[in-house]
mmCIF file of C-alpha atoms (C1' of nucleotides) in Angstrom:
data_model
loop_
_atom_site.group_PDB
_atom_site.id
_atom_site.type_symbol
_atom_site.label_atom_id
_atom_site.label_comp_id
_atom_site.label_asym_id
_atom_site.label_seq_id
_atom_site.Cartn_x
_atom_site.Cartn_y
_atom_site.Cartn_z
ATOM 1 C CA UNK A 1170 -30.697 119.754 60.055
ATOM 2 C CA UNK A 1171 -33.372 117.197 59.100
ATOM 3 C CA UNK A 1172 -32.980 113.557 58.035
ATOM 4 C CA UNK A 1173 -35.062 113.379 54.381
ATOM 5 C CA UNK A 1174 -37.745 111.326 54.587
ATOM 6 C CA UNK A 1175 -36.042 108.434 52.435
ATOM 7 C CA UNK A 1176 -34.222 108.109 55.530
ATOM 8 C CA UNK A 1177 -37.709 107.578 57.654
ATOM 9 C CA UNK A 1178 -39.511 105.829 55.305
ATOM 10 C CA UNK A 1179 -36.876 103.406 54.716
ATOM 11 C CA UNK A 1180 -36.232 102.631 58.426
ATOM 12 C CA UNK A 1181 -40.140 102.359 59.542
ATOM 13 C CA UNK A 1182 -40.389 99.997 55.892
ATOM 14 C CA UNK A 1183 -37.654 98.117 57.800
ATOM 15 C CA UNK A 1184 -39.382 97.641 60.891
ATOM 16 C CA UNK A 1185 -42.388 96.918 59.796
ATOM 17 C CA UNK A 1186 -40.939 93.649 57.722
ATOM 18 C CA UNK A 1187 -39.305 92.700 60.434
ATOM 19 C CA UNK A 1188 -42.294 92.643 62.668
ATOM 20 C CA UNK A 1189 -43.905 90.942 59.884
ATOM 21 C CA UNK A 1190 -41.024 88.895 59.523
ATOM 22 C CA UNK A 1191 -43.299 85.099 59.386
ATOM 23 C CA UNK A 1192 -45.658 86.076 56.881
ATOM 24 C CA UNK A 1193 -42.513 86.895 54.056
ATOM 25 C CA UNK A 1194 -42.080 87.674 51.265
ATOM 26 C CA UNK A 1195 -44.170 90.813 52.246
ATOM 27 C CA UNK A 1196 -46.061 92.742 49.232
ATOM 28 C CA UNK A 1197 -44.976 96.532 48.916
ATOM 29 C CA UNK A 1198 -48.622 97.792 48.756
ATOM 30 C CA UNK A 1199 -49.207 96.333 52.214
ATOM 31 C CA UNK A 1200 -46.221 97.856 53.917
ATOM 32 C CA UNK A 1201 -47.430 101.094 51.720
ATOM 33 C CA UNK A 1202 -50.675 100.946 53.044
ATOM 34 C CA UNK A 1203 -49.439 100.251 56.967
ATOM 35 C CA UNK A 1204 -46.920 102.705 56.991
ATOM 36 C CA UNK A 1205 -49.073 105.487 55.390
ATOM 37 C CA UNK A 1206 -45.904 105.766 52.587
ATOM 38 C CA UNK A 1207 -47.100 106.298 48.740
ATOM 39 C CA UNK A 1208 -46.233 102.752 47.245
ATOM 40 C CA UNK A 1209 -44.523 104.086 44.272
ATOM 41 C CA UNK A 1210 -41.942 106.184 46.345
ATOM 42 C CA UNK A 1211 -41.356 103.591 48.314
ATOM 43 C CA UNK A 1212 -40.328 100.950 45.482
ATOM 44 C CA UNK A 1213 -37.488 103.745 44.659
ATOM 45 C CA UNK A 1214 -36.179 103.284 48.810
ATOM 46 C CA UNK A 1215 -36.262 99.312 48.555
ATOM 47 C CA UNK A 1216 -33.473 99.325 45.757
ATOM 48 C CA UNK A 1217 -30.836 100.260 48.036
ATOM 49 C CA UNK A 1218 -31.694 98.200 50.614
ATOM 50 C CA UNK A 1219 -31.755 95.109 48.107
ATOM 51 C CA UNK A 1220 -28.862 96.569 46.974
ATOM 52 C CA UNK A 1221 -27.002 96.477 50.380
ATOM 53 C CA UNK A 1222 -28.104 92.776 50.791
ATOM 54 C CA UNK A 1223 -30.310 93.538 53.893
ATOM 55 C CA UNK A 1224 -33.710 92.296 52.023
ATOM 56 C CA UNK A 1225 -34.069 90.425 48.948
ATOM 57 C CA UNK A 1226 -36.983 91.110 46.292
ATOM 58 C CA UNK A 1227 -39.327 88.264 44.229
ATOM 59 C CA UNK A 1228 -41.263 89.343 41.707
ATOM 60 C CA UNK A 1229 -44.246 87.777 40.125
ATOM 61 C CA UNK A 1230 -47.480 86.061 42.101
ATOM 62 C CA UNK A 1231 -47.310 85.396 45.742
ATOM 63 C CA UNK A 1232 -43.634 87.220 45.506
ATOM 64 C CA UNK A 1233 -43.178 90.388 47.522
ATOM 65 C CA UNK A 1234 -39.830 91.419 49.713
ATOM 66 C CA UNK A 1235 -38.269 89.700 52.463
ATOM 67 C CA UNK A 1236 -35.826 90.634 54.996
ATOM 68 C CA UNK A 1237 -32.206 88.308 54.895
ATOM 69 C CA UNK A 1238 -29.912 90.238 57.740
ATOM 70 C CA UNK A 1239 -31.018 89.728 61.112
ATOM 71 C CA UNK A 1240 -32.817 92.649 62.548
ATOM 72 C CA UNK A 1241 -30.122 92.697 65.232
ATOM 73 C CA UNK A 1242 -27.357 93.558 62.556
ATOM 74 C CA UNK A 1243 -29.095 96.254 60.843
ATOM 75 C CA UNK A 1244 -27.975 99.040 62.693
ATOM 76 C CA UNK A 1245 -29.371 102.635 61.898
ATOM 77 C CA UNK A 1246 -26.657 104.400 60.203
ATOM 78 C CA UNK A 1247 -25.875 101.755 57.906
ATOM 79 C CA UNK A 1248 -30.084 102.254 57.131
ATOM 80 C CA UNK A 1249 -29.413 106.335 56.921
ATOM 81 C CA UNK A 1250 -26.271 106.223 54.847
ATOM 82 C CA UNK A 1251 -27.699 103.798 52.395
ATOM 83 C CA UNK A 1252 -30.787 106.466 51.713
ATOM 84 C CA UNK A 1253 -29.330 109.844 52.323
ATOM 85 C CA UNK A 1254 -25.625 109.241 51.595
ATOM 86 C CA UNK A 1255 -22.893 109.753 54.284
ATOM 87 C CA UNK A 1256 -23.845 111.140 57.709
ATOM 88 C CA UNK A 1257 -21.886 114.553 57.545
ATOM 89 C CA UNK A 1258 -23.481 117.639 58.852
ATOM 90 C CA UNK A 1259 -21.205 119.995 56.140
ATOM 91 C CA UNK A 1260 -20.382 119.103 52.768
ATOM 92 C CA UNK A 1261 -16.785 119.648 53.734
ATOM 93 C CA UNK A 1262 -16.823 117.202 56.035
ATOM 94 C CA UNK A 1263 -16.870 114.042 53.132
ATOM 95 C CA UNK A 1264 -15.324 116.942 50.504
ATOM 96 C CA UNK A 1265 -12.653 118.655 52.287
ATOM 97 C CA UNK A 1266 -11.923 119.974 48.406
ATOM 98 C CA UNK A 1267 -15.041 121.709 48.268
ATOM 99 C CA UNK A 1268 -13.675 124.761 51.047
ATOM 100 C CA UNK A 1269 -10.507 125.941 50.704
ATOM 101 C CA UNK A 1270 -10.478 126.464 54.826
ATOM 102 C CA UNK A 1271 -10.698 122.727 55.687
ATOM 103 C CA UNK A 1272 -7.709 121.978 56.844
ATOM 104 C CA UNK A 1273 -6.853 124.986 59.188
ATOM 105 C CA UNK A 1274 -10.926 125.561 60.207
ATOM 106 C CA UNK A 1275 -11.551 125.036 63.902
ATOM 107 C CA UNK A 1276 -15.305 124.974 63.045
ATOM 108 C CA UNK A 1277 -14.859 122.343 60.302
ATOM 109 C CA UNK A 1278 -13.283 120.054 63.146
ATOM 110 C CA UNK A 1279 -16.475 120.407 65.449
ATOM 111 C CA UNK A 1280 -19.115 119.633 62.556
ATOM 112 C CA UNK A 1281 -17.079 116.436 62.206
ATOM 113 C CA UNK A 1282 -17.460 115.606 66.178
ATOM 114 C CA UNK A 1283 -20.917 115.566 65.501
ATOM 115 C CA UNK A 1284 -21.241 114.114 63.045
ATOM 116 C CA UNK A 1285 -19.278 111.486 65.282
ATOM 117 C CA UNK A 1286 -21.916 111.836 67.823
ATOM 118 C CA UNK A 1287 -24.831 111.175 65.429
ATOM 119 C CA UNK A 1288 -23.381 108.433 64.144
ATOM 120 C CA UNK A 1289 -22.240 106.642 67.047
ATOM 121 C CA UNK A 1290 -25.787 107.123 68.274
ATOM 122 C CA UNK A 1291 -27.167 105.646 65.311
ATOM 123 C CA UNK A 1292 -25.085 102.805 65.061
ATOM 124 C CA UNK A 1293 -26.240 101.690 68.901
ATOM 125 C CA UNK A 1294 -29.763 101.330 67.654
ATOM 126 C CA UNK A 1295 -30.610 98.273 65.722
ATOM 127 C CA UNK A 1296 -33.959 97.405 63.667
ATOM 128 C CA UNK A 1297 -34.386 94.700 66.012
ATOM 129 C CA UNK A 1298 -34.728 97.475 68.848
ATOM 130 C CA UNK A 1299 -37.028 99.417 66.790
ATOM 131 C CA UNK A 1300 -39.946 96.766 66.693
ATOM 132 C CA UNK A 1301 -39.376 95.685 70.525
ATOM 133 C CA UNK A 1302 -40.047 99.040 71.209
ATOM 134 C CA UNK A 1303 -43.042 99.290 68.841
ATOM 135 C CA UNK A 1304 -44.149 95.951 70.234
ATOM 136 C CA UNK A 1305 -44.786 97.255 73.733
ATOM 137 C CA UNK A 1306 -45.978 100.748 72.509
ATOM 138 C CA UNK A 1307 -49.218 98.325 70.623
ATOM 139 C CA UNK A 1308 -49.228 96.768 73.999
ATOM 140 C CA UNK A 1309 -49.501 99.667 76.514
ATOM 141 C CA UNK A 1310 -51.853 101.046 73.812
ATOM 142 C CA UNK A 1311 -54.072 98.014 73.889
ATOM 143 C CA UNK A 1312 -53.810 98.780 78.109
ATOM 144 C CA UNK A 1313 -55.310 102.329 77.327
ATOM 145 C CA UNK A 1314 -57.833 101.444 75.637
ATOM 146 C CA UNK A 1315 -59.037 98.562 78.339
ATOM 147 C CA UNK A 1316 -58.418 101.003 80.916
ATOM 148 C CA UNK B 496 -28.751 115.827 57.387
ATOM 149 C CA UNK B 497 -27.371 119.075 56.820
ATOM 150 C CA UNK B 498 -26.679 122.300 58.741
ATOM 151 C CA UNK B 499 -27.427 124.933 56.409
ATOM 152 C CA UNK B 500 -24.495 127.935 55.413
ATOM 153 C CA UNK B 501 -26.600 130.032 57.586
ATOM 154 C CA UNK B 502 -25.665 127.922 60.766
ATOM 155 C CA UNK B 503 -21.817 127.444 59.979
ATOM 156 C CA UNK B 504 -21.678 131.041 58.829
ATOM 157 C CA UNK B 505 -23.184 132.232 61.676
ATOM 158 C CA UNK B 506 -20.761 130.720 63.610
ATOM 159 C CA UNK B 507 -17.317 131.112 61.816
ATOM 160 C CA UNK B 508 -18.673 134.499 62.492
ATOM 161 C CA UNK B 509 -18.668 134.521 66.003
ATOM 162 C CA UNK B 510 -15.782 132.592 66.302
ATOM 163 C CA UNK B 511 -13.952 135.623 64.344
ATOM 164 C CA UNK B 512 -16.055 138.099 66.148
ATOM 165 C CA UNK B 513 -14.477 136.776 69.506
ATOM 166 C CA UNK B 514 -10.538 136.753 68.010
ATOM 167 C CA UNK B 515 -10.926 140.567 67.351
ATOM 168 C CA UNK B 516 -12.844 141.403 69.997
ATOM 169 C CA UNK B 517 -9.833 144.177 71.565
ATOM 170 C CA UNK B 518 -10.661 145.375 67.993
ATOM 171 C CA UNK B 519 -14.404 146.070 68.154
ATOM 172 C CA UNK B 520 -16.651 147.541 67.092
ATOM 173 C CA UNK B 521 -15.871 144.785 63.524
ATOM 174 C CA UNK B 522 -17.141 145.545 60.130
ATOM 175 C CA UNK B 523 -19.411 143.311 58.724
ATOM 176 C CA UNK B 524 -17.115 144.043 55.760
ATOM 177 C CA UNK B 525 -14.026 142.453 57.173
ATOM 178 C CA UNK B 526 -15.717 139.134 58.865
ATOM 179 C CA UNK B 527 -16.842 138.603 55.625
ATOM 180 C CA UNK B 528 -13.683 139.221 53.978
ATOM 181 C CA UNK B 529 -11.609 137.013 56.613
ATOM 182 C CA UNK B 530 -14.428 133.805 56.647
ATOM 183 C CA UNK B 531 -15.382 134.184 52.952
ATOM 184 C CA UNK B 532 -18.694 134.866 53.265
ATOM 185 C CA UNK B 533 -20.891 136.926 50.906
ATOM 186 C CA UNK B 534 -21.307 140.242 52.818
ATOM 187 C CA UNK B 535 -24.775 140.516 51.337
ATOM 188 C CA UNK B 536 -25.379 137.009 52.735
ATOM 189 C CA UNK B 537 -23.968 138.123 56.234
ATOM 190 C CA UNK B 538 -26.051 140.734 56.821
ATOM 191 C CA UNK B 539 -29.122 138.786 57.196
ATOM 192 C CA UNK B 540 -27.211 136.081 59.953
ATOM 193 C CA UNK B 541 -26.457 138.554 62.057
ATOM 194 C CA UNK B 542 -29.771 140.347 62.481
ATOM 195 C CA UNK B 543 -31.412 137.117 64.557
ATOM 196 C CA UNK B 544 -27.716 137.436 66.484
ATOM 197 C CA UNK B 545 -28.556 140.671 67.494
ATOM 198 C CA UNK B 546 -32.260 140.026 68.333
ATOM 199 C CA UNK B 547 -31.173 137.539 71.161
ATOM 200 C CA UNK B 548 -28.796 139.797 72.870
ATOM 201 C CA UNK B 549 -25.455 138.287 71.200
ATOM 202 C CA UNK B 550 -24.025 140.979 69.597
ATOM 203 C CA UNK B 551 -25.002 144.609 68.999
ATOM 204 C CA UNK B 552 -24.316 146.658 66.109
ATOM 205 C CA UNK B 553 -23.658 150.697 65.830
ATOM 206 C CA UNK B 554 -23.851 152.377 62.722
ATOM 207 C CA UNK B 555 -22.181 154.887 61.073
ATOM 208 C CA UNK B 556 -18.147 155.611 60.552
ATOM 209 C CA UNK B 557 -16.590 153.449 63.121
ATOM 210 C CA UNK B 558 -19.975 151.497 63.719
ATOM 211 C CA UNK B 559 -19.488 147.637 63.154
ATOM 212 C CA UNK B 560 -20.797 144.764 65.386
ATOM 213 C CA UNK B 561 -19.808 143.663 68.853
ATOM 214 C CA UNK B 562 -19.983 140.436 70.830
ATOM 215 C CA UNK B 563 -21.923 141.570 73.845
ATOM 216 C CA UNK B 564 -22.115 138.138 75.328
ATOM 217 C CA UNK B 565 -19.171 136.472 76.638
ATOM 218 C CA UNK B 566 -17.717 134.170 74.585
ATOM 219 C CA UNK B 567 -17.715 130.841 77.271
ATOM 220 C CA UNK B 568 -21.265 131.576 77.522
ATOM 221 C CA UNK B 569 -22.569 131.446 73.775
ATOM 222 C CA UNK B 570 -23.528 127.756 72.968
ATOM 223 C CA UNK B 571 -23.349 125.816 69.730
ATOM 224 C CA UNK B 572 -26.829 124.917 70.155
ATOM 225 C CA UNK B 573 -28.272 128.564 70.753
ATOM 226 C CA UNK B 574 -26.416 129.241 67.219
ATOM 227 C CA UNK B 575 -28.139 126.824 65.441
ATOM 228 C CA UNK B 576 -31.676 127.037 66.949
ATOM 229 C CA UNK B 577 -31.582 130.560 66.182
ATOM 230 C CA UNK B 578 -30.423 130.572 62.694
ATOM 231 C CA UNK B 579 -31.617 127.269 61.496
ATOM 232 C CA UNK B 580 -34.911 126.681 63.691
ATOM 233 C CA UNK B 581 -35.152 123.937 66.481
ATOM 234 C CA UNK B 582 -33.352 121.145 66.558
ATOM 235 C CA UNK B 583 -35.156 118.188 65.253
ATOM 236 C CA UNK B 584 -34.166 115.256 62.648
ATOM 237 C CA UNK B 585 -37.671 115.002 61.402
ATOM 238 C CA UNK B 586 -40.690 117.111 61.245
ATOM 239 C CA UNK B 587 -42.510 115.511 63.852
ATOM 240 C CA UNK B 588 -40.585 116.310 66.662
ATOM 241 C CA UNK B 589 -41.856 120.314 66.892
ATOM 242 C CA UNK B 590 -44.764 119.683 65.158
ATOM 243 C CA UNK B 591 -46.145 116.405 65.771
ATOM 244 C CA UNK B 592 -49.592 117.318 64.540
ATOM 245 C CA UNK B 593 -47.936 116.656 61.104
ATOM 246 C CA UNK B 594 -48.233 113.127 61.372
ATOM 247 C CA UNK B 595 -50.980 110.611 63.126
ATOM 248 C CA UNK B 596 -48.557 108.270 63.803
ATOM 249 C CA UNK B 597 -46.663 110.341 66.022
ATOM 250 C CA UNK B 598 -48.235 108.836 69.469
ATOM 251 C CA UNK B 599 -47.619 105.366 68.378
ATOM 252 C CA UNK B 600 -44.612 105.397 66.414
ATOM 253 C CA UNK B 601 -41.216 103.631 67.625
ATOM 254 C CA UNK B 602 -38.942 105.505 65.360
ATOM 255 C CA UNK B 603 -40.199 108.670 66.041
ATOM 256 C CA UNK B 604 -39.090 108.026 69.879
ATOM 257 C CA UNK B 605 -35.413 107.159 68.666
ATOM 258 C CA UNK B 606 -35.149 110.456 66.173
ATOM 259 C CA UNK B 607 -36.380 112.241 69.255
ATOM 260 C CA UNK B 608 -33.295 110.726 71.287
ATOM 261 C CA UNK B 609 -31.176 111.380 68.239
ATOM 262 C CA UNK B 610 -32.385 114.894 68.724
ATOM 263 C CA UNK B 611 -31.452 114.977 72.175
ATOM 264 C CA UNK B 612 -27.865 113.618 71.465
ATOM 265 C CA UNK B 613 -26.913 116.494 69.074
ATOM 266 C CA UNK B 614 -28.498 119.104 71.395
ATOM 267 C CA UNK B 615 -26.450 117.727 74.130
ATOM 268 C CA UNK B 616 -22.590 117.865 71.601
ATOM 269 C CA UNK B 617 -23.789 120.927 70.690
ATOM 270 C CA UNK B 618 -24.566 122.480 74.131
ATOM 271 C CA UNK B 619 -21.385 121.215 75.403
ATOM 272 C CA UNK B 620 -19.460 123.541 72.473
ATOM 273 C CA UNK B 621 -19.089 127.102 73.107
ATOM 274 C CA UNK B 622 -17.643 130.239 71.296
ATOM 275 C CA UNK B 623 -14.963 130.284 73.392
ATOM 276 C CA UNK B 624 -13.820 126.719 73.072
ATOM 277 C CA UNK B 625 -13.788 127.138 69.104
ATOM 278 C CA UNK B 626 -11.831 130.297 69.537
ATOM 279 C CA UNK B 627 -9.188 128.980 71.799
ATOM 280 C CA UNK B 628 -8.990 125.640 69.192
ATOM 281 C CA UNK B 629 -8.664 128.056 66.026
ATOM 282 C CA UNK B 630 -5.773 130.102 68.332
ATOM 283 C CA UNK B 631 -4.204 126.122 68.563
ATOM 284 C CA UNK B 632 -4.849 125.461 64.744
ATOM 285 C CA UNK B 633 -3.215 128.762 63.840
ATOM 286 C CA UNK B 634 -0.048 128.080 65.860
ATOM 287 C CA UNK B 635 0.125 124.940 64.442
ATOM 288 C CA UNK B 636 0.650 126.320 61.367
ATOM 289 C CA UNK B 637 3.105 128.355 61.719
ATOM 290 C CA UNK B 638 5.437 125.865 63.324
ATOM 291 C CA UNK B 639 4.545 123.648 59.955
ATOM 292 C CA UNK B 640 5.720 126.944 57.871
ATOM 293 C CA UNK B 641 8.729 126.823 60.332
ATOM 294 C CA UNK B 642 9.643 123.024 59.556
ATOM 295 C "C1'" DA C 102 -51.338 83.215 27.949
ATOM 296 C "C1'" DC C 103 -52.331 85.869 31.764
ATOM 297 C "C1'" DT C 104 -51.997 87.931 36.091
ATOM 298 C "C1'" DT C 105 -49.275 89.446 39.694
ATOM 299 C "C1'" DT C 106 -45.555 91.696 41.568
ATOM 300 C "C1'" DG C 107 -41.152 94.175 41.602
ATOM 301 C "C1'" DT C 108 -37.657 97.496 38.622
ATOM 302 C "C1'" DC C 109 -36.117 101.450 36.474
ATOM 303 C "C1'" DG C 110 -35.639 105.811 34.193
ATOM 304 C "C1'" DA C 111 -37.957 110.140 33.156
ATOM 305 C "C1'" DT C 112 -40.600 113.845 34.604
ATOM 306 C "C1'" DT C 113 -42.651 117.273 37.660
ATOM 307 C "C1'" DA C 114 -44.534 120.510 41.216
ATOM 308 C "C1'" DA C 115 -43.399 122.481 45.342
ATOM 309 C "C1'" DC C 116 -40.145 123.946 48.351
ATOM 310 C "C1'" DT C 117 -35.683 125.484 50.155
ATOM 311 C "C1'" DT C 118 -31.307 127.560 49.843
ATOM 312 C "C1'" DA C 119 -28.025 130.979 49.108
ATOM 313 C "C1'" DA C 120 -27.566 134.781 47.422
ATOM 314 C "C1'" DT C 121 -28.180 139.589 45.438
ATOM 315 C "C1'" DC C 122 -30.206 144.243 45.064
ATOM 316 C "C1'" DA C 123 -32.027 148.577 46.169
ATOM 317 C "C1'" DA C 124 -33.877 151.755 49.192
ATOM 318 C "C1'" DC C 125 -33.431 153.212 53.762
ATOM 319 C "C1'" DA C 126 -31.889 154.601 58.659
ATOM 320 C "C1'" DA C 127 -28.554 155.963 61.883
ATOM 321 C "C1'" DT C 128 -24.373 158.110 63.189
ATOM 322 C "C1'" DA C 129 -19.764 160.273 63.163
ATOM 323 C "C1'" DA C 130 -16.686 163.529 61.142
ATOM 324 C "C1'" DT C 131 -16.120 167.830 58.778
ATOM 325 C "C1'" DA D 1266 -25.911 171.091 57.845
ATOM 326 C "C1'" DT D 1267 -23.681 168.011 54.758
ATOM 327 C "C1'" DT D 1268 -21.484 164.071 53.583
ATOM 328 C "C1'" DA D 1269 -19.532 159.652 53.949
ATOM 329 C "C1'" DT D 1270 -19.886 155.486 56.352
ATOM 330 C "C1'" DT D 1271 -22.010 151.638 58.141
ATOM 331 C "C1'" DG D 1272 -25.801 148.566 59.419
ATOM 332 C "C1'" DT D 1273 -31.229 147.178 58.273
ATOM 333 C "C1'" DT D 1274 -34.909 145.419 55.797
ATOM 334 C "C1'" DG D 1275 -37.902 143.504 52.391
ATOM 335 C "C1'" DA D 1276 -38.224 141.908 47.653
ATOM 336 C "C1'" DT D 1277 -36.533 139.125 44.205
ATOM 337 C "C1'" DT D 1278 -34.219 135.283 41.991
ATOM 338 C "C1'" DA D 1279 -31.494 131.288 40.152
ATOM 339 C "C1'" DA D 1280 -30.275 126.880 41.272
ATOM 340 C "C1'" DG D 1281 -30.823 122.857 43.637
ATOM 341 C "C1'" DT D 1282 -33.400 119.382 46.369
ATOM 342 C "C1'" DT D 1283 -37.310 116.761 47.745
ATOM 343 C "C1'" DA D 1284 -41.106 113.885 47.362
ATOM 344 C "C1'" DA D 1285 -43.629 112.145 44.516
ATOM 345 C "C1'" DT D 1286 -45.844 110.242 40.159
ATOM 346 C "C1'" DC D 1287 -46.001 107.849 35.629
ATOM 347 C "C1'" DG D 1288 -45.286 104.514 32.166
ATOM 348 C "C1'" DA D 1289 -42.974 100.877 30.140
ATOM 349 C "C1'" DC D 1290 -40.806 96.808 31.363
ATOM 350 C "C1'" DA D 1291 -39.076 92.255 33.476
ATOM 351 C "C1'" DA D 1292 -39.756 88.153 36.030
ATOM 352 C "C1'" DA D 1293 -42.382 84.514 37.993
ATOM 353 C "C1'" DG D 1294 -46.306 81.698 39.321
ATOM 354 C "C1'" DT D 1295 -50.964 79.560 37.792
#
DNA sequence: ACTTTGTCGATTAACTTAATCAACAATAAT
DNA sequence: ATTATTGTTGATTAAGTTAATCGACAAAGT
């Protein structure tokens, strides 16, 4: 039951150019380097998101990515399914074909409530919420270390 | 974001272990026959079932397994920790040593809540309530055949 | 031209999954 | 006691997935 890390990278990639939203277009090898991801994985998890229409890319000098949807409209399942494909906890849950039980399987109708659950949760988080959060985790950090 | 077969097997198995319980002890042979499960397969779900009290197996002519615990008090979430490992979308969450961001990082907070949300659907689920909905599904049925 | 920066398809090593198999242990029936 | 039945366990394996990596390429600014 674990979210790949496509899923991870992609969402921390997201938060980071949003907190780094003034200095776009934003250059892969520095959100590579911030995020501890391997730069050449991550240039496979941008293509979805440019894709999707939530960044756009420019190649060439000075070029880099940017962010174009608001961090307040990217919500987290739209991030997850874009990476990892539906949110379904059983295969027979998107391919009811695939198990010849599906329709009368009591079990089959409880994997779908959560997959529900998970993905009403997901869609109440935004990016936006993300990097307010990881704003005042830098600031009770810089606290600590004054303390 | 998958549950593994050993997860949903281990449950259909329960769930068919608690329809025939005025029948038990069960043969491994006939869950498996009745969910479609490899009986091979089956053999190995049911040993960590056993080892935390669930069911108990006797061997021998007339052996088979029994559901020892009662059926309102086995929980969706006990059936997946124990077959599948703790609950946790990411790595991190049991083992945060795996990654130095771990104390500072925003999104590890929300997989942690995302954690907490499927523990919580799955906790609310028990053996009992899947059997009683399969009972429902089943009668269903036969009033389609009926129609 | 030349450098910078993103794009894309192919490949790969490591790991996980879902089984399968064979040898074994316990128990009931005869 | 012997035999048939039933669960137990560890080893093995084929197939699939994951997480990268690589190289050749395309676009754009200087």
């Amino acid at each position: 039951m674990k979210l790949s890390t496509r899923g991870q990278y992609a969402t921390r990639a997201l938060v980071d150019l949003a907190m780094h939203r003034d200095e776009a277009p934003i250059l892969l090898k520095d959100i590579a380097r911030r995020q501890q991801i391997s730069q050449r994985y991550l240039e496979h998890l941008i293509t979805p998101l440019v894709a999707a229409g939530i960044i756009v890319s420019t190649r060439g000098p000075k070029g880099g990515i940017t962010l174009v949807k608001s961090p307040e409209e990217i919500r987290l399942d739209e991030v997850i399914q874009l990476l990892e494909g539906a949110i379904a906890p059983v295969e027979c849950i998107n391919n009811p074909g695939t198990c010849i039980r599906s329709r009368s399987c009591a079990t089959r109708d409880v994997w779908d409530e959560l997959r529900q659950t998970m993905t009403d949760f997901l869609r109440s988080v935004t990016i936006q919420d993300l990097m307010e959060r990881q704003r005042e985790k830098e600031k009770s950090t810089e606290v600590m270390y004054y303390i």
